[in-house]
Coordinates of C-alpha atoms and ligand atoms in Angstrom, one line a residue:
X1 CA 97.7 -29.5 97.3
X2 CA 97.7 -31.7 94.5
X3 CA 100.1 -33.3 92.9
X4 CA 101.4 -32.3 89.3
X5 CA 101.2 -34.6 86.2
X6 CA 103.3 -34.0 82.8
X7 CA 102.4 -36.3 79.9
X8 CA 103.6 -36.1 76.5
X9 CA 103.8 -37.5 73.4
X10 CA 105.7 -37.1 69.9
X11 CA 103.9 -35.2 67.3
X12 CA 105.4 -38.2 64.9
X13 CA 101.9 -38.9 63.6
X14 CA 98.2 -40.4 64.6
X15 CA 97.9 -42.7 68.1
X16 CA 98.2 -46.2 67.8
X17 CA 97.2 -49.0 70.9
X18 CA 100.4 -48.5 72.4
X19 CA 99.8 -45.1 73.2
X20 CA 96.5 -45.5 74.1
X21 CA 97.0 -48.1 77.1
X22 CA 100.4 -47.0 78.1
X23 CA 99.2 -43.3 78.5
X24 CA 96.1 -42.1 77.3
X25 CA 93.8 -44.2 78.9
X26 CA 94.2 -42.7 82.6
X27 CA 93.8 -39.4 81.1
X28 CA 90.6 -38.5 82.4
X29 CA 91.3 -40.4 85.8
X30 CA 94.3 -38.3 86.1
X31 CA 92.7 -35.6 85.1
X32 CA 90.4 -35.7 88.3
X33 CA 92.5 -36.6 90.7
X34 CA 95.8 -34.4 90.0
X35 CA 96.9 -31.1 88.4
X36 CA 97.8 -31.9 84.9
X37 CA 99.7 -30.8 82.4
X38 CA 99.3 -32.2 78.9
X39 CA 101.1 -31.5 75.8
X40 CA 102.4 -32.1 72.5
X41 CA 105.6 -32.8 71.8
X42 CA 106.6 -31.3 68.9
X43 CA 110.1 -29.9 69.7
X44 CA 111.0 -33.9 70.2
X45 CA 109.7 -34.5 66.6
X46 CA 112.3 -32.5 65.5
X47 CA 115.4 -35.0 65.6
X48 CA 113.8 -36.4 62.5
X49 CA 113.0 -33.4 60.4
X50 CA 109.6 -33.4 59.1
X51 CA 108.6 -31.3 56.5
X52 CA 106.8 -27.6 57.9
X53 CA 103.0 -29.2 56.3
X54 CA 103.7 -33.0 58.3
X55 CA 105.0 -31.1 61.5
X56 CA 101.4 -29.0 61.4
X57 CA 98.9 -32.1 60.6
X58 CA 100.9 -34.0 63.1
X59 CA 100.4 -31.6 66.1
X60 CA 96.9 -31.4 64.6
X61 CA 96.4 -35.1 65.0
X62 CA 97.8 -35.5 68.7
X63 CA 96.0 -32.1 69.5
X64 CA 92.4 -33.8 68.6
X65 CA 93.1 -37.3 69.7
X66 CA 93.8 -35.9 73.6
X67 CA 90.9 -33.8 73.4
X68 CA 89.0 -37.1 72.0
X69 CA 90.2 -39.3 74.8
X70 CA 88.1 -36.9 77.1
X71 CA 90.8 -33.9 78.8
X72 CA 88.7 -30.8 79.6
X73 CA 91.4 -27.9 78.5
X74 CA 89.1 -26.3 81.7
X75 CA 90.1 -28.2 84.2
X76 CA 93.6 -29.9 82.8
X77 CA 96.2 -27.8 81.4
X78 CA 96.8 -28.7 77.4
X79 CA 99.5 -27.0 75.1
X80 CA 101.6 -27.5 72.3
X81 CA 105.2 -27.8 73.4
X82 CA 106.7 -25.1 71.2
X83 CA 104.7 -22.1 72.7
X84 CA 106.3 -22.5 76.0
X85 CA 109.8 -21.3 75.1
X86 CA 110.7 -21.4 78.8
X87 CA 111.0 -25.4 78.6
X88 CA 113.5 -24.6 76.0
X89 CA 115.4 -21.9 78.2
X90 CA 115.3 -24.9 80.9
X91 CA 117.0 -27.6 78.6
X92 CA 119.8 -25.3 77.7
X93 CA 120.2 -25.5 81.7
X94 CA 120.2 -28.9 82.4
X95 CA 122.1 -29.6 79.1
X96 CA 125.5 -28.2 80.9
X97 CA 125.3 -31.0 83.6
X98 CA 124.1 -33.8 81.7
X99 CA 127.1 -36.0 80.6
X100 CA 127.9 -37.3 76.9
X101 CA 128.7 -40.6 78.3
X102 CA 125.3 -41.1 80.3
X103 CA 123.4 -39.8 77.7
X104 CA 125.2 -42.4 75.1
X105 CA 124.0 -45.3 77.4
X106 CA 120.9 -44.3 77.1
X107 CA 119.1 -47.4 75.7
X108 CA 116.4 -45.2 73.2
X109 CA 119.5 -43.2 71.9
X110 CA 121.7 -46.9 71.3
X111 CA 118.2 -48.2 69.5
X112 CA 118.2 -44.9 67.3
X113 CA 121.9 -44.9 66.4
X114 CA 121.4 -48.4 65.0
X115 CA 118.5 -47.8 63.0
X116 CA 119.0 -44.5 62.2
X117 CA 122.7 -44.1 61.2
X118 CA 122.9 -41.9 59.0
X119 CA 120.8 -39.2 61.5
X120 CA 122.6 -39.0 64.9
X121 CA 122.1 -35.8 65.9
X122 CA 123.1 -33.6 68.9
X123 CA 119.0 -33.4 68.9
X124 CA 118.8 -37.0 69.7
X125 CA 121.2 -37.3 71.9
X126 CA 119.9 -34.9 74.3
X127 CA 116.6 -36.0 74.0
X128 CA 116.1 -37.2 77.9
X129 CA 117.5 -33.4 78.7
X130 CA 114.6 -32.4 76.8
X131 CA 112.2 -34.6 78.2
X132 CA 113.5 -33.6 81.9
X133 CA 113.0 -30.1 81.0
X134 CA 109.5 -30.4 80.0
X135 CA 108.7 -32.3 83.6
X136 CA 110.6 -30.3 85.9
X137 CA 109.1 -27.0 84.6
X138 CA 106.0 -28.0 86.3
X139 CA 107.7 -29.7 88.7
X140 CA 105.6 -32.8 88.3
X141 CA 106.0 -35.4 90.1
X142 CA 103.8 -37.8 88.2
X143 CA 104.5 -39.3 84.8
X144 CA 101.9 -41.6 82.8
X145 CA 103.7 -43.2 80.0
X146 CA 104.6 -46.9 78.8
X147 CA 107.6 -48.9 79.6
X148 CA 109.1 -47.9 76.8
X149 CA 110.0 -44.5 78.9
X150 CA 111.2 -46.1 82.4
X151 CA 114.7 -45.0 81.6
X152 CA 114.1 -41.2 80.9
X153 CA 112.2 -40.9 84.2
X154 CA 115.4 -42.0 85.8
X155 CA 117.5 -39.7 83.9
X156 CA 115.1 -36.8 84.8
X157 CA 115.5 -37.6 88.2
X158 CA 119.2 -37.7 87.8
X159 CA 119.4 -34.0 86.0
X160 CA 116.6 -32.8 88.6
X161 CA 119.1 -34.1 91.3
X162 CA 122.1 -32.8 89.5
X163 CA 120.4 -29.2 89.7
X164 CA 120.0 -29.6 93.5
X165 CA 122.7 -30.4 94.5
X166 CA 124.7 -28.2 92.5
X167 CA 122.8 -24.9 93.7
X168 CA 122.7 -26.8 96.9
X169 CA 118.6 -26.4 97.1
X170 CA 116.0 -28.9 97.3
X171 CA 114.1 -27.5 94.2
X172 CA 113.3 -30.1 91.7
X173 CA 111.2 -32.7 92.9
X174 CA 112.2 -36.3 91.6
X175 CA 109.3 -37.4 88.8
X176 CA 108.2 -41.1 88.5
X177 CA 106.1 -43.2 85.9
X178 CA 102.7 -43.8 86.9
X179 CA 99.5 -45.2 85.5
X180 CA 97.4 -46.4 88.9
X181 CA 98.9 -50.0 88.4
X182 CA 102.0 -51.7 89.6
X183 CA 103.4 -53.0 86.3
X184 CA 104.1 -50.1 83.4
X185 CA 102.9 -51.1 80.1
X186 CA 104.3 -52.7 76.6
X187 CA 101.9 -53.3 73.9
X188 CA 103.6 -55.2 71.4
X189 CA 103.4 -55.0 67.5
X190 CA 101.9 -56.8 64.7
X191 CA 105.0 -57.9 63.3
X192 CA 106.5 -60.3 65.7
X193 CA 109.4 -58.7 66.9
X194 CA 108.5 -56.1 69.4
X195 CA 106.6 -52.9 70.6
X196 CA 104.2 -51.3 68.7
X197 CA 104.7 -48.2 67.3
X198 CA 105.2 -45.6 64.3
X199 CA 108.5 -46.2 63.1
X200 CA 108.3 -49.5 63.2
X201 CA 107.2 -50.3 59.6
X202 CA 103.8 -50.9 58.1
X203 CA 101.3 -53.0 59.6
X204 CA 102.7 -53.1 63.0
X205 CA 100.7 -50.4 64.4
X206 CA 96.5 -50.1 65.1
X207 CA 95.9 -46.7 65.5
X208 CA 92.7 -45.1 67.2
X209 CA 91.2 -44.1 64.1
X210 CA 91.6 -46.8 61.9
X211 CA 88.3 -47.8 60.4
X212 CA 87.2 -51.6 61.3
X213 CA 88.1 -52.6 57.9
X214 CA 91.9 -51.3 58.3
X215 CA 92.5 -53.3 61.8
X216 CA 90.8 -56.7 60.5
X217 CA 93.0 -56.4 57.6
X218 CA 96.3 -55.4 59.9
X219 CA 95.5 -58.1 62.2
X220 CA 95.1 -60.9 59.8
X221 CA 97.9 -60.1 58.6
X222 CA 100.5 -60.3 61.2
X223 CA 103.1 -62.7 62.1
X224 CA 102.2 -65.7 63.6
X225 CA 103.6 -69.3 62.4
X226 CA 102.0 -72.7 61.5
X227 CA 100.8 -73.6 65.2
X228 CA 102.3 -75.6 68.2
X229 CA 103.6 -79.0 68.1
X230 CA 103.5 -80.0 71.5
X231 CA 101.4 -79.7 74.3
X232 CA 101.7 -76.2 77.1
X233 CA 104.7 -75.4 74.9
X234 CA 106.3 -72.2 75.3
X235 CA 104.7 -69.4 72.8
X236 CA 107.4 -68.1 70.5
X237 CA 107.4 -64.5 70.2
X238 CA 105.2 -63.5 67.9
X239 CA 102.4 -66.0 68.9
X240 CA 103.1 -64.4 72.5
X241 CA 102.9 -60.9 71.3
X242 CA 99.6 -61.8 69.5
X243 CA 98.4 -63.3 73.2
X244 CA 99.9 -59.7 74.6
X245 CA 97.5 -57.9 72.6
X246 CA 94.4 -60.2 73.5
X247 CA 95.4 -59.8 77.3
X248 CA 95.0 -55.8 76.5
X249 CA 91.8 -55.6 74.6
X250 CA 89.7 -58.4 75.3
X251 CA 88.0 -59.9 77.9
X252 CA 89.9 -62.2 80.9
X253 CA 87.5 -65.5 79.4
X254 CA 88.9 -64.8 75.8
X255 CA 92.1 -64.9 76.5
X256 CA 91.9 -67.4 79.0
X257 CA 89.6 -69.6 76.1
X258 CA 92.5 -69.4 73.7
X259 CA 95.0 -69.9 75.9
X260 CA 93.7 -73.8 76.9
X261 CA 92.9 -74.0 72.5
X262 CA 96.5 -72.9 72.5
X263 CA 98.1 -75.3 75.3
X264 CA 95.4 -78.1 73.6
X265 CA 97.7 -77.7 69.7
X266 CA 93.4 -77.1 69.1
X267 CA 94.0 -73.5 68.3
X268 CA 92.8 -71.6 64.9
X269 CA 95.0 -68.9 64.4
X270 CA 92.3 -67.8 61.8
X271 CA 89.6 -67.8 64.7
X272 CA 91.7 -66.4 67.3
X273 CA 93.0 -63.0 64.9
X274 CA 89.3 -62.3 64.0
X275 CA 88.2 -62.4 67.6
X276 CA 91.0 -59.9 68.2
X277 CA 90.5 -58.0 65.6
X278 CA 86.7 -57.7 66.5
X279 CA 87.7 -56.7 70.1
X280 CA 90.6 -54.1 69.1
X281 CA 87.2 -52.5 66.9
X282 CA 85.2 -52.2 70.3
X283 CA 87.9 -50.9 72.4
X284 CA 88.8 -47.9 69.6
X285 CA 85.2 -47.5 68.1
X286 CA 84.7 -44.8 70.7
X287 CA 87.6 -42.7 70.8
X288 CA 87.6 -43.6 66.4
X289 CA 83.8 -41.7 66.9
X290 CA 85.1 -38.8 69.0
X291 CA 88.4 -37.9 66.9
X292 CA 86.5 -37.7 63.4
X293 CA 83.9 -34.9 65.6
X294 CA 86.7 -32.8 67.0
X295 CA 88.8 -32.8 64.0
X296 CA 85.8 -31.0 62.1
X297 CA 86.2 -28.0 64.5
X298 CA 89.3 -26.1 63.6
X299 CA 87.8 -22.9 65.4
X300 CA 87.7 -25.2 68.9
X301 CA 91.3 -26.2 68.2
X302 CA 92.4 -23.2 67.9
X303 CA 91.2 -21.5 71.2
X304 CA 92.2 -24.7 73.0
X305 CA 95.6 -24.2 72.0
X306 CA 95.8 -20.4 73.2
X307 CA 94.1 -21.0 76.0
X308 CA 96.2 -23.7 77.0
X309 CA 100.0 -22.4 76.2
X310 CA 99.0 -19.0 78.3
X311 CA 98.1 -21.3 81.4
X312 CA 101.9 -23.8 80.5
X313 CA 103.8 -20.3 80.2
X314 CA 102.1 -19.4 83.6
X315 CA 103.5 -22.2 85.6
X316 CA 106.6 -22.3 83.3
X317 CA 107.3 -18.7 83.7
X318 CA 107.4 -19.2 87.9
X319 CA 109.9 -22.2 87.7
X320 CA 112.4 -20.4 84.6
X321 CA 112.6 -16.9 87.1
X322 CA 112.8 -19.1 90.4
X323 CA 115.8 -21.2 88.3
X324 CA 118.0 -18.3 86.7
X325 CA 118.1 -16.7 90.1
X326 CA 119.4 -19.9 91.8
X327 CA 121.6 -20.0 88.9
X328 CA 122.8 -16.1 89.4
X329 CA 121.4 -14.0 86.9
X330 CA 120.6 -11.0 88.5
X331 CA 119.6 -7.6 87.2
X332 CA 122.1 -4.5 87.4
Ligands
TYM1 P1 105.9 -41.3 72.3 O1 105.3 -40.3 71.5 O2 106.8 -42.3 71.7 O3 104.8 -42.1 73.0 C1 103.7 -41.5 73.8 C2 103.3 -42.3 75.0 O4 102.9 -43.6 74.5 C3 103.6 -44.6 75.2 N1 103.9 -45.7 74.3 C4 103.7 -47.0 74.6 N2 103.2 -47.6 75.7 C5 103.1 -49.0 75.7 N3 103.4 -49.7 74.7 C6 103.9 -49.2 73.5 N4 104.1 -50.0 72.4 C7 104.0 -47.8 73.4 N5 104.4 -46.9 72.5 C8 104.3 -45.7 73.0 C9 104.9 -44.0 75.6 O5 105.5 -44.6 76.7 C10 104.5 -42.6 75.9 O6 103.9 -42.5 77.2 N6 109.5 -39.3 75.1 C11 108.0 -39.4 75.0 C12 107.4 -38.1 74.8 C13 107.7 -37.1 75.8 C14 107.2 -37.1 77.2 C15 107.8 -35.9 77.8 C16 106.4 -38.0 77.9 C17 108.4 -36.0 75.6 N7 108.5 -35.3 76.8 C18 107.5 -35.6 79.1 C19 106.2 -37.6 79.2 C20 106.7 -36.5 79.8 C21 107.7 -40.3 73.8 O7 108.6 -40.7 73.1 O8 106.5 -40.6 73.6

């Protein structure tokens, strides 16, 4: 038997890099070698209460952009997260063992709290339990996402653990990050300070379908500073981010060339952004190509998504019955 993949991500708006190479990119790998489940995650988007016409064009958006990265809804299993109510049924589950104080550690939920204060709600907090819900009701056991999400797989093992041991079965299998390497992933922004994504202000993000106009621009314009003054000196971190980003999109020789130009004090910062810039346009021209057809097709999207939440509720459906009898529901 193969084993089960769960991926998702936030219907929060269009792809950006850091989705792409943290996730995306082993779709169609994964897709081949396991039985996967891929879906939108629009019940998650929720903590930060978009309006009813953003919430549609955003699951719109994520909707076209897996189906441009290459997932076959034949042979994978794609779905929008709120037509499977079951994963919903499943949170409220898990939510009674899962502990207000672990859940305040949790390092996204501090990060949210801080930038967010005036928004902290019950939502956010529970979160991981959410995320756990929507892995365990496959029972997957393989997780492709960025470093960014290392500490949720850990709390979903914890609640899947929690489960077992309270109804004193083995029935939850523990779930890991995966993407075929050793090291997870973290693209870093444009603006200096730290991983790219869409709440992190304009200009920090590429996303898939920005037009090669739109990334020269956003990469000319990000942070760097007025060049090295000594010799192999240590990159601060905005130059290092800006290296990051090379390492991900271009070739081993670029990087390695601007590297020495770098070490050298010989390096044009003016050079070494439109290099990047050109190589961020190859690596997204494709997937840029294959969004704009897919999006066109409203008729396609639409029998994806049926298609796809019938076989989720499927699978769902076998884990929700198999949980509320361990629990003790039973018919009179
Ligand atoms: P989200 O929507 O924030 O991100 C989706 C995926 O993209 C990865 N990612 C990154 N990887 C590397 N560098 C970055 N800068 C970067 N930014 C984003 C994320 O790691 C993720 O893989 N909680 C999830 C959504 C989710 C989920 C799940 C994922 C809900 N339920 C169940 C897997 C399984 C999230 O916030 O994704």
């Amino acid at each position: 038997m193969k084993e089960t993949v769960v991926s998702g991500i936030r219907s929060t708006g269009k792809l950006h890099l850091g989705n792409y190479y943290g996730a995306v990119k082993n779709f169609v790998q994964m897709q081949n070698d396991f039985n996967c489940y891929f879906f939108i995650a629009d019940l998650h988007s929720l903590t930060t209460h978009p309006t009813p016409a953003d919430l549609h064009g955003n699951i719109k958006h994520v909707l076209v952009e897996y189906l441009a990265s290459g997932i076959d809804p034949e042979t994978s299993t794609i779905y929008i997260q709120s037509d499977v109510p079951e994963i919903a049924e499943l949170y409220l589950y898990l939510n009674m063992n899962a502990y207000m104080g672990e859940l305040e550690r949790s390092t996204s939920f501090k990060d949210k709290v801080r930038s967010n204060p005036d928004n902290v709600n019950a939502g956010l907090l529970t979160y991981p339990v959410l995320m756990a819900a929507d892995i365990l009701i496959h029972k997957a056991t393989k997780v492709p996402v960025g470093k960014d999400q290392e500490q949720h797989l850990e709390m979903a093992r914890t609640f899947g653990n929690r489960f077992n041991r309270l109804y004193d079965t083995p029935y939850f299998p523990e779930p890991y990050a995966f993407n075929y390497s050793e090291k997870l992933v973290k693209v870093p922004g444009l603006d200096g300070k730290g991983k790219m994504g869409k709440s992190e202000g304009e200009g920090n993000a590429v996303y898939l379908s920005d037009d090669p106009e739109t990334i020269r621009k956003k990469v000319m314009r990000a942070v760097s500073d007025g060049g090295p003054t000594e010799e192999n000196q240590e990159k601060p971190e905005a130059i290092q981010n800006l290296f990051d980003l090379m390492k991900v999109v271009s070739s081993a020789d670029t990087h390695e060339h601007f590297s020495d130009l770098y070490n050298k004090m010989q390096i044009r910062y003016g050079d070494f952004k439109k290099q990047l810039a050109e190589d961020m346009i190859i690596a997204t021209a494709p997937m840029r190509e294959r969004i704009m057809d897919v999006a066109k097709n409203d008729t396609y999207l639409r029998q994806v998504a049926k298609h796809g939440a019938i076989k989720a509720r499927e699978s769902a459906q076998k884990t929700i019955k198999e949980v509320r009898s361990l629990i003790g529901f039973k018919s009179f």
